[in-house]
Coordinates of C-alpha atoms (C1' of nucleotides) in Angstrom, one line a residue:
Chain A
M29 CA 4.5 11.0 -4.7
T30 CA 8.0 9.7 -4.7
N31 CA 11.1 11.7 -4.4
R32 CA 11.6 12.3 -8.0
H33 CA 8.6 14.5 -7.8
R34 CA 10.2 16.7 -5.2
G35 CA 13.6 16.9 -6.7
G36 CA 15.9 14.5 -4.9
T37 CA 16.3 12.8 -1.5
G38 CA 18.7 15.1 0.0
L39 CA 20.5 12.0 1.1
A40 CA 23.5 12.8 -1.1
G41 CA 23.8 16.1 0.6
I42 CA 24.0 14.6 4.0
A43 CA 26.6 12.0 3.2
S44 CA 28.9 13.1 0.4
P45 CA 30.6 16.4 0.4
A46 CA 32.6 15.1 -2.4
A47 CA 30.8 13.9 -5.5
A48 CA 30.6 10.1 -5.5
P49 CA 31.1 8.4 -8.8
A50 CA 28.0 7.1 -10.5
R51 CA 27.9 3.4 -11.4
R52 CA 26.3 2.3 -14.6
I53 CA 24.2 -0.8 -14.5
G54 CA 23.1 -2.7 -17.6
A55 CA 19.6 -4.0 -17.9
G56 CA 19.3 -7.2 -15.8
A57 CA 22.6 -6.6 -14.0
A58 CA 22.7 -6.3 -10.3
V59 CA 23.9 -3.5 -8.1
F60 CA 24.3 -6.0 -5.3
R61 CA 23.1 -9.4 -4.4
Q62 CA 21.4 -10.9 -1.4
G63 CA 24.1 -11.9 1.0
D64 CA 26.7 -9.4 -0.3
P65 CA 28.3 -7.4 2.4
A66 CA 26.4 -4.1 2.8
T67 CA 28.8 -1.4 1.7
A68 CA 26.7 1.4 0.4
V69 CA 23.3 3.1 0.2
Y70 CA 22.2 4.0 -3.3
I71 CA 20.4 6.7 -5.2
V72 CA 18.9 6.1 -8.6
E73 CA 20.2 8.8 -11.0
S74 CA 18.4 7.3 -14.0
G75 CA 16.7 4.1 -14.9
R76 CA 14.9 1.8 -12.5
I77 CA 16.2 -0.6 -9.9
R78 CA 14.1 -3.5 -8.6
L79 CA 14.7 -4.9 -5.2
V80 CA 13.8 -8.6 -5.0
R81 CA 14.2 -11.1 -2.2
H82 CA 14.9 -14.7 -2.7
L83 CA 12.9 -16.8 -0.3
A84 CA 13.8 -20.1 1.2
D85 CA 11.6 -22.0 -1.2
G86 CA 13.3 -20.4 -4.2
S87 CA 10.5 -18.0 -5.0
L88 CA 11.1 -14.3 -5.5
V89 CA 9.3 -11.4 -3.9
S90 CA 9.6 -7.8 -5.1
L91 CA 10.2 -5.5 -2.2
H92 CA 10.6 -2.1 -3.9
T93 CA 11.0 -0.5 -7.3
A94 CA 13.3 2.5 -7.0
R95 CA 13.0 5.1 -9.7
E96 CA 14.9 8.2 -10.7
G97 CA 15.6 10.2 -7.6
D98 CA 14.8 7.4 -5.2
A99 CA 17.2 6.2 -2.6
F100 CA 17.3 2.5 -1.9
A101 CA 18.9 0.1 0.7
E102 CA 18.9 2.8 3.4
A103 CA 18.1 0.2 6.0
S104 CA 21.2 -1.7 5.0
L105 CA 23.0 0.9 7.1
W106 CA 22.3 -1.2 10.0
S107 CA 22.8 -4.6 8.4
E108 CA 26.0 -6.4 7.7
V109 CA 24.7 -7.8 4.4
Y110 CA 22.1 -7.0 1.9
H111 CA 18.9 -8.9 2.3
C112 CA 17.8 -8.7 -1.3
D113 CA 19.0 -8.3 -4.8
A114 CA 19.1 -5.0 -6.5
V115 CA 18.6 -5.5 -10.2
A116 CA 18.3 -3.0 -13.0
E117 CA 15.1 -3.3 -15.0
V118 CA 16.5 -1.0 -17.6
P119 CA 20.0 0.4 -18.1
S120 CA 20.5 2.6 -15.1
R121 CA 22.9 4.9 -13.3
V122 CA 23.2 4.8 -9.6
L123 CA 25.0 6.9 -7.1
A124 CA 26.7 4.9 -4.3
L125 CA 27.0 6.5 -0.9
P126 CA 29.6 4.4 1.0
K127 CA 28.2 3.1 4.2
P128 CA 31.2 4.1 6.3
D129 CA 31.0 7.7 5.2
L130 CA 27.3 7.9 5.7
L131 CA 27.4 6.2 9.0
R132 CA 30.2 8.4 10.2
S133 CA 28.3 11.4 9.1
L134 CA 25.3 10.3 11.1
E135 CA 27.3 9.4 14.1
T136 CA 29.4 12.5 14.4
D137 CA 27.2 15.1 12.8
Q138 CA 24.2 15.6 14.9
A139 CA 22.6 17.8 12.2
A140 CA 23.1 15.3 9.5
C141 CA 21.6 12.6 11.7
L142 CA 18.5 14.7 12.4
A143 CA 18.2 15.5 8.7
F144 CA 18.4 11.9 7.8
A145 CA 15.8 11.0 10.5
R146 CA 13.6 13.7 9.1
L147 CA 14.0 12.5 5.6
M148 CA 13.0 9.0 6.6
A149 CA 10.0 10.2 8.7
E150 CA 8.7 12.1 5.7
Q151 CA 9.1 9.1 3.6
V152 CA 7.1 7.1 6.1
R153 CA 4.3 9.7 6.0
E154 CA 4.3 9.7 2.2
L155 CA 4.3 5.9 1.9
R156 CA 1.5 5.6 4.4
A157 CA -0.5 8.0 2.4
R158 CA 0.1 6.0 -0.8
L159 CA -0.9 2.8 0.9
E160 CA -4.0 4.4 2.2
L161 CA -4.9 5.6 -1.3
R162 CA -4.7 2.0 -2.5
N163 CA -7.4 1.1 0.0
I164 CA -9.9 2.9 -2.2
R165 CA -11.1 0.2 -4.5
S166 CA -13.1 2.2 -7.0
A167 CA -10.8 3.5 -9.8
P168 CA -12.7 6.9 -10.2
E169 CA -12.7 7.5 -6.5
R170 CA -9.0 6.6 -6.2
V171 CA -8.1 8.9 -9.0
L172 CA -10.2 11.7 -7.5
A173 CA -8.6 11.2 -4.1
W174 CA -5.2 11.4 -5.8
L175 CA -6.1 14.5 -7.6
R176 CA -7.4 16.2 -4.5
V177 CA -4.2 15.5 -2.7
Q178 CA -2.2 16.8 -5.6
A179 CA -4.2 19.9 -5.7
A180 CA -2.5 21.0 -2.4
G181 CA -0.7 24.0 -3.9
V182 CA -3.3 26.0 -5.9
P183 CA -6.6 24.7 -4.5
G184 CA -8.6 23.0 -7.2
V185 CA -5.8 22.8 -9.7
V186 CA -3.5 19.9 -10.4
P187 CA -0.6 20.7 -12.6
L188 CA 0.6 17.7 -14.6
D189 CA 4.3 17.2 -15.0
R190 CA 4.1 13.5 -15.5
T191 CA 2.4 11.2 -18.0
W192 CA -0.9 9.5 -17.0
S193 CA 0.8 6.2 -17.5
A194 CA 3.2 7.1 -14.7
V195 CA 0.4 8.3 -12.5
A196 CA -1.4 5.1 -13.2
E197 CA 1.5 3.0 -11.9
D198 CA 1.6 5.1 -8.7
L199 CA -2.1 4.5 -8.3
G200 CA -1.8 0.8 -8.8
L201 CA -4.1 0.9 -11.9
T202 CA -3.6 0.4 -15.6
K203 CA -3.4 3.5 -17.7
E204 CA -6.7 2.4 -19.4
A205 CA -8.5 2.3 -16.0
V206 CA -7.1 5.8 -15.3
Y207 CA -8.3 7.2 -18.6
R208 CA -11.7 5.7 -18.1
A209 CA -11.8 7.1 -14.6
L210 CA -10.9 10.5 -15.8
A211 CA -13.5 10.4 -18.5
A212 CA -16.1 9.3 -16.0
L213 CA -15.1 12.1 -13.6
E214 CA -15.3 14.6 -16.3
R215 CA -18.7 13.3 -17.4
A216 CA -19.9 13.6 -13.8
G217 CA -18.6 17.2 -13.7
E218 CA -16.1 16.4 -10.9
I219 CA -13.2 17.6 -12.9
R220 CA -12.3 19.5 -16.0
R221 CA -9.3 18.6 -18.1
E222 CA -7.2 21.4 -19.6
A223 CA -3.9 21.6 -21.4
K224 CA -1.5 20.3 -18.8
R225 CA -3.6 20.4 -15.8
V226 CA -6.8 19.2 -14.2
V227 CA -9.3 21.5 -12.5
L228 CA -11.4 20.1 -9.8
R229 CA -15.0 21.0 -9.4
D230 CA -15.5 24.1 -7.3
T231 CA -17.5 23.0 -4.4
G232 CA -17.9 26.5 -3.3
I233 CA -16.6 26.0 0.2
Chain B
M8 CA 3.8 -6.2 8.9
T9 CA 3.2 -3.3 11.1
N10 CA 4.9 -2.7 14.4
R11 CA 2.4 -4.5 16.5
H12 CA 3.8 -7.7 14.9
R13 CA 7.2 -7.0 16.2
G14 CA 6.3 -5.8 19.6
G15 CA 6.4 -2.0 19.7
T16 CA 8.1 0.9 18.0
G17 CA 10.9 1.5 20.4
L18 CA 10.0 5.1 20.1
A19 CA 8.8 5.3 23.6
G20 CA 12.1 4.0 24.8
I21 CA 14.0 6.7 22.8
A22 CA 11.9 9.6 24.1
S23 CA 10.5 9.0 27.5
P24 CA 12.6 7.7 30.4
A25 CA 9.6 8.5 32.6
A26 CA 6.4 6.8 31.7
A27 CA 4.1 9.2 29.8
P28 CA 0.5 9.2 30.8
A29 CA -1.9 7.4 28.4
R30 CA -4.8 9.5 27.0
R31 CA -8.1 7.8 26.5
I32 CA -10.0 8.8 23.3
G33 CA -13.6 7.9 22.8
A34 CA -14.8 6.6 19.5
G35 CA -15.1 9.5 17.1
A36 CA -13.2 11.9 19.3
A37 CA -10.0 13.5 18.1
V38 CA -6.5 13.2 19.4
F39 CA -5.7 16.4 17.6
R40 CA -7.1 18.5 14.8
Q41 CA -5.6 19.8 11.6
G42 CA -4.1 23.2 12.4
D43 CA -3.6 22.5 16.1
P44 CA -0.1 23.3 17.3
A45 CA 2.0 20.1 17.0
T46 CA 2.9 19.2 20.5
A47 CA 3.5 15.5 20.6
V48 CA 4.1 12.3 18.7
Y49 CA 1.8 9.5 19.6
I50 CA 1.8 5.7 20.0
V51 CA -1.4 3.7 19.9
E52 CA -1.7 1.6 23.0
S53 CA -5.0 0.1 22.0
G54 CA -7.8 0.9 19.6
R55 CA -7.4 2.4 16.1
I56 CA -6.6 6.0 15.1
R57 CA -7.4 7.3 11.7
L58 CA -5.5 10.2 10.2
V59 CA -7.6 12.3 7.8
R60 CA -6.8 15.4 6.0
H61 CA -9.4 18.0 5.2
L62 CA -8.9 19.3 1.7
A63 CA -9.6 22.8 0.4
D64 CA -12.8 21.6 -1.2
G65 CA -14.2 20.2 2.0
S66 CA -13.5 16.6 1.1
L67 CA -11.6 14.2 3.3
V68 CA -8.7 11.9 2.5
S69 CA -7.5 9.2 4.8
L70 CA -3.7 9.3 5.2
H71 CA -3.1 6.5 7.6
T72 CA -4.8 4.2 10.0
A73 CA -2.6 3.6 13.1
R74 CA -3.3 0.4 15.0
E75 CA -2.1 -1.0 18.3
G76 CA 1.6 -0.5 18.6
D77 CA 1.9 2.0 15.7
A78 CA 3.3 5.4 16.2
F79 CA 1.7 8.3 14.3
A80 CA 2.4 11.9 13.6
E81 CA 6.2 11.3 13.7
A82 CA 6.7 13.9 11.0
S83 CA 5.0 16.5 13.0
L84 CA 8.3 16.7 14.8
W85 CA 9.3 19.1 12.1
S86 CA 6.1 20.9 11.7
E87 CA 4.6 23.7 13.7
V88 CA 1.0 22.4 13.3
Y89 CA -0.6 19.1 12.6
H90 CA -1.6 18.7 9.0
C91 CA -4.4 16.3 9.6
D92 CA -7.0 15.2 12.1
A93 CA -6.3 12.2 14.3
V94 CA -9.7 10.6 15.1
A95 CA -10.4 7.4 17.0
E96 CA -12.4 4.9 15.1
V97 CA -13.0 2.9 18.2
P98 CA -12.4 3.7 21.9
S99 CA -8.6 4.0 22.0
R100 CA -5.7 4.7 24.3
V101 CA -2.7 6.6 23.1
L102 CA 0.6 7.5 24.5
A103 CA 1.7 11.1 24.0
L104 CA 5.4 11.7 23.6
P105 CA 5.9 15.4 24.1
K106 CA 7.6 17.0 21.1
P107 CA 10.0 19.1 23.1
D108 CA 11.2 16.0 25.0
L109 CA 11.6 13.9 21.9
L110 CA 13.2 16.6 19.9
R111 CA 15.7 17.4 22.7
S112 CA 16.5 13.7 22.9
L113 CA 17.2 13.6 19.2
E114 CA 19.2 16.8 19.3
T115 CA 21.4 16.0 22.3
D116 CA 21.5 12.3 22.3
Q117 CA 23.3 11.1 19.3
A118 CA 22.4 7.5 20.0
A119 CA 18.8 8.3 20.4
C120 CA 18.8 10.2 17.1
L121 CA 20.5 7.3 15.3
A122 CA 18.0 4.9 16.9
F123 CA 15.1 7.0 15.7
A124 CA 16.6 7.3 12.2
R125 CA 17.0 3.6 12.1
L126 CA 13.4 3.0 13.2
M127 CA 12.2 5.3 10.5
A128 CA 14.4 3.6 7.9
E129 CA 13.0 0.2 8.8
Q130 CA 9.5 1.6 8.6
V131 CA 10.3 2.8 5.1
R132 CA 11.5 -0.6 4.1
E133 CA 8.5 -2.3 5.5
L134 CA 6.0 0.1 3.9
R135 CA 7.7 -0.2 0.6
A136 CA 7.3 -4.0 0.8
R137 CA 3.7 -3.7 1.6
L138 CA 3.1 -1.3 -1.3
E139 CA 4.9 -3.7 -3.6
L140 CA 2.7 -6.6 -2.4
R141 CA -0.3 -4.6 -3.5
N142 CA 1.0 -4.5 -7.0
I143 CA 0.3 -8.2 -7.3
R144 CA -3.2 -8.2 -8.8
S145 CA -4.2 -11.8 -8.4
A146 CA -5.6 -12.5 -4.9
P147 CA -4.1 -16.0 -4.6
E148 CA -0.7 -14.8 -5.7
R149 CA -0.9 -11.9 -3.4
V150 CA -1.8 -14.1 -0.5
L151 CA 0.9 -16.6 -1.3
A152 CA 3.5 -13.8 -1.6
W153 CA 2.4 -12.6 1.8
L154 CA 2.6 -16.0 3.3
R155 CA 6.1 -16.5 1.9
V156 CA 7.3 -13.3 3.5
Q157 CA 5.7 -14.2 6.8
A158 CA 7.4 -17.5 6.8
A159 CA 10.7 -15.8 7.4
G160 CA 11.2 -17.3 10.8
V161 CA 10.7 -21.0 10.5
P162 CA 10.9 -21.6 6.8
G163 CA 7.7 -22.9 5.4
V164 CA 5.6 -22.2 8.4
V165 CA 3.4 -19.2 9.0
P166 CA 2.2 -18.8 12.6
L167 CA -1.2 -17.0 12.8
D168 CA -1.6 -14.6 15.6
R169 CA -4.3 -12.6 13.9
T170 CA -7.6 -13.2 12.3
W171 CA -7.8 -13.6 8.5
S172 CA -10.0 -10.6 8.4
A173 CA -7.2 -8.5 9.8
V174 CA -4.8 -10.0 7.3
A175 CA -7.2 -9.3 4.5
E176 CA -7.2 -5.6 5.4
D177 CA -3.4 -5.5 5.3
L178 CA -3.5 -7.2 1.9
G179 CA -6.1 -4.8 0.5
L180 CA -8.5 -7.6 -0.1
T181 CA -11.9 -8.5 1.3
K182 CA -11.9 -11.4 3.8
E183 CA -14.0 -13.4 1.3
A184 CA -11.3 -13.0 -1.4
V185 CA -8.7 -14.2 1.1
Y186 CA -10.7 -17.3 2.1
R187 CA -11.2 -18.2 -1.5
A188 CA -7.6 -17.6 -2.2
L189 CA -6.6 -19.8 0.7
A190 CA -9.0 -22.5 -0.5
A191 CA -7.6 -22.3 -4.0
L192 CA -4.0 -22.5 -2.8
E193 CA -4.8 -25.5 -0.6
R194 CA -6.6 -27.2 -3.5
A195 CA -3.5 -26.5 -5.6
G196 CA -1.3 -28.0 -3.0
E197 CA 0.6 -24.8 -2.4
I198 CA -0.3 -24.6 1.2
R199 CA -1.7 -26.7 4.0
R200 CA -3.8 -25.1 6.7
E201 CA -3.4 -26.4 10.3
A202 CA -4.6 -25.3 13.7
K203 CA -3.2 -21.9 14.0
R204 CA -0.7 -21.9 11.2
V205 CA -0.2 -22.4 7.6
V206 CA 2.5 -24.7 6.1
L207 CA 3.8 -23.8 2.7
R208 CA 4.5 -26.5 0.2
D209 CA 8.0 -27.9 0.6
T210 CA 9.7 -27.2 -2.7
G211 CA 12.6 -29.3 -1.7
I212 CA 15.2 -26.6 -2.3
Chain C
dC17 C1' 10.5 12.1 -41.4
dG18 C1' 9.7 8.1 -39.0
dA19 C1' 9.6 5.5 -34.8
dA20 C1' 8.3 5.2 -30.3
dA21 C1' 5.7 6.5 -26.6
dC22 C1' 1.5 8.7 -25.1
dG23 C1' -3.4 9.3 -25.1
dT24 C1' -8.0 7.4 -25.9
dT25 C1' -11.8 4.5 -26.5
dG26 C1' -14.3 0.0 -27.3
dA27 C1' -15.4 -4.9 -26.4
dC28 C1' -14.9 -8.9 -23.9
dC29 C1' -13.5 -11.7 -20.1
dG30 C1' -12.0 -13.0 -15.6
dT31 C1' -11.9 -11.8 -10.9
dT32 C1' -13.2 -9.5 -7.0
dT33 C1' -16.6 -7.3 -4.6
dT34 C1' -21.0 -7.5 -2.7
dC35 C1' -24.7 -9.5 -0.5
dA36 C1' -26.4 -13.4 1.8
dA37 C1' -26.6 -17.4 4.4
dT38 C1' -24.5 -21.1 7.2
dT39 C1' -21.2 -23.2 10.3
dA40 C1' -17.8 -23.0 14.0
dC41 C1' -16.4 -21.3 18.2
dA42 C1' -15.3 -18.8 22.5
dG43 C1' -16.8 -16.3 26.1
dT44 C1' -21.0 -15.1 29.4
dG45 C1' -24.3 -15.4 32.4
dG46 C1' -28.0 -18.1 34.1
Chain D
dC16 C1' -23.1 -27.4 32.4
dC17 C1' -25.4 -25.3 28.8
dA18 C1' -28.2 -22.3 26.0
dC19 C1' -27.0 -17.6 24.3
dT20 C1' -24.6 -14.3 21.7
dG21 C1' -21.3 -12.1 19.0
dT22 C1' -17.4 -12.7 16.1
dA23 C1' -14.7 -15.4 12.9
dA24 C1' -14.7 -18.6 9.2
dT25 C1' -16.6 -20.4 5.0
dT26 C1' -19.1 -20.9 0.9
dG27 C1' -22.5 -19.6 -2.9
dA28 C1' -24.5 -16.7 -6.6
dA29 C1' -24.8 -12.5 -9.1
dA30 C1' -23.2 -8.1 -10.3
dA31 C1' -19.8 -4.7 -11.0
dC32 C1' -15.4 -3.6 -12.1
dG33 C1' -10.9 -3.5 -13.8
dG34 C1' -7.6 -6.0 -16.7
dT35 C1' -6.3 -7.3 -21.1
dC36 C1' -6.3 -7.0 -26.0
dA37 C1' -7.0 -4.3 -29.9
dA38 C1' -7.1 -0.3 -32.7
dC39 C1' -6.1 4.3 -33.8
dG40 C1' -5.1 9.3 -33.5
dT41 C1' -1.5 12.4 -31.5
dT42 C1' 2.6 14.0 -29.7
dT43 C1' 7.5 13.8 -29.0
dC44 C1' 12.0 13.5 -30.2
dG45 C1' 16.1 11.8 -32.5

DNA sequence: CGAAACGTTGACCGTTTTCAATTACAGTGG
DNA sequence: CCACTGTAATTGAAAACGGTCAACGTTTCG
């Protein structure tokens, strides 16, 4: 569902004609801290970056977990400072797109601005779909809905390029719950599991 | 969390100098259907519009539920046809922003394009935060996290302009679960409920 | 070859959902 | 001014469900 499954954000293309240097972030280290002047938008090359906000009462709230291929802190383009910490959960590599460059691109290059707007609009659509998926409480139904959406290409066939554990995270379920759901769906004849794909029941429509 | 809590999308301002006419949609009626030529982006003035996709096997998947103040079908700006149905769940009124107008604005008016991009980027941030909230499994903790985020304005105080039932939906919980969570949090001294607001425990930080 | 991660299933427990019933209101029309 | 009515708020009890823990086979990859 996220960018890593489509092969990149395209953000880099918009902003940096020249290759930006990748920063290495150790596990637990911060890319930036809340209150730091906002200087760049980032793309995760590898690893996992967690965005957390420190609240007035000292508590923490996680705002986002950016994975390989995801961009983060896009909205900081219009903010003087970062409003959260960006901390690496595992050793990571991030690409920094300097804010001035990006902003200049967007302000002077109409096409770049449109491309960026489009990128964001598509993110919005995708995120809404994910959120809506989570409104399905039943694990089997949630998994089935996910499978159906994934089967967009070849109708009825979901190719699997990721592990079920990763899928489980996207779905907001544990891997065990997903396995059980898959088993139940298969038992019910809704799906058939093959080598590296899942075939949905042919409803004959 | 959604736009209605911030007072509008600003989309209308970007696109339509002249007031666009509002369309009335009866409950169950469609604003547009999957496959229709994409002619406009919409804003919900009142009511509730559900976006559903028809899948190859005849099943339906809900992609989004747009409420008062929410825009929908923004991404159709870059699509020839709509990829889902937009159906009113209750009698609704929607504002149609003609695609050509909007697109022309974005293409010719650099400022409008930037504003739109910014709007989308902020939506992305907000949606990610909502999604992340749903990763908290415990109902009381989820509610508490939500309250903390909401208390952004006056630290420690969450003004309530919506019903708890509505909040429960945003949180992906049943209203009962929310009530119980609130009761538990109050019992634990984490919060105090007053007339039309909630006061968080003063952690003295 | 061995370690680590993935895949899979079982059992148990805690929580949430569901269903149900009751109270508290706010608006409406008599 | 007040029953009347629909919605929101609240609480209880039972059932269902997913999470967690555990164990084990399998695949992957250095």
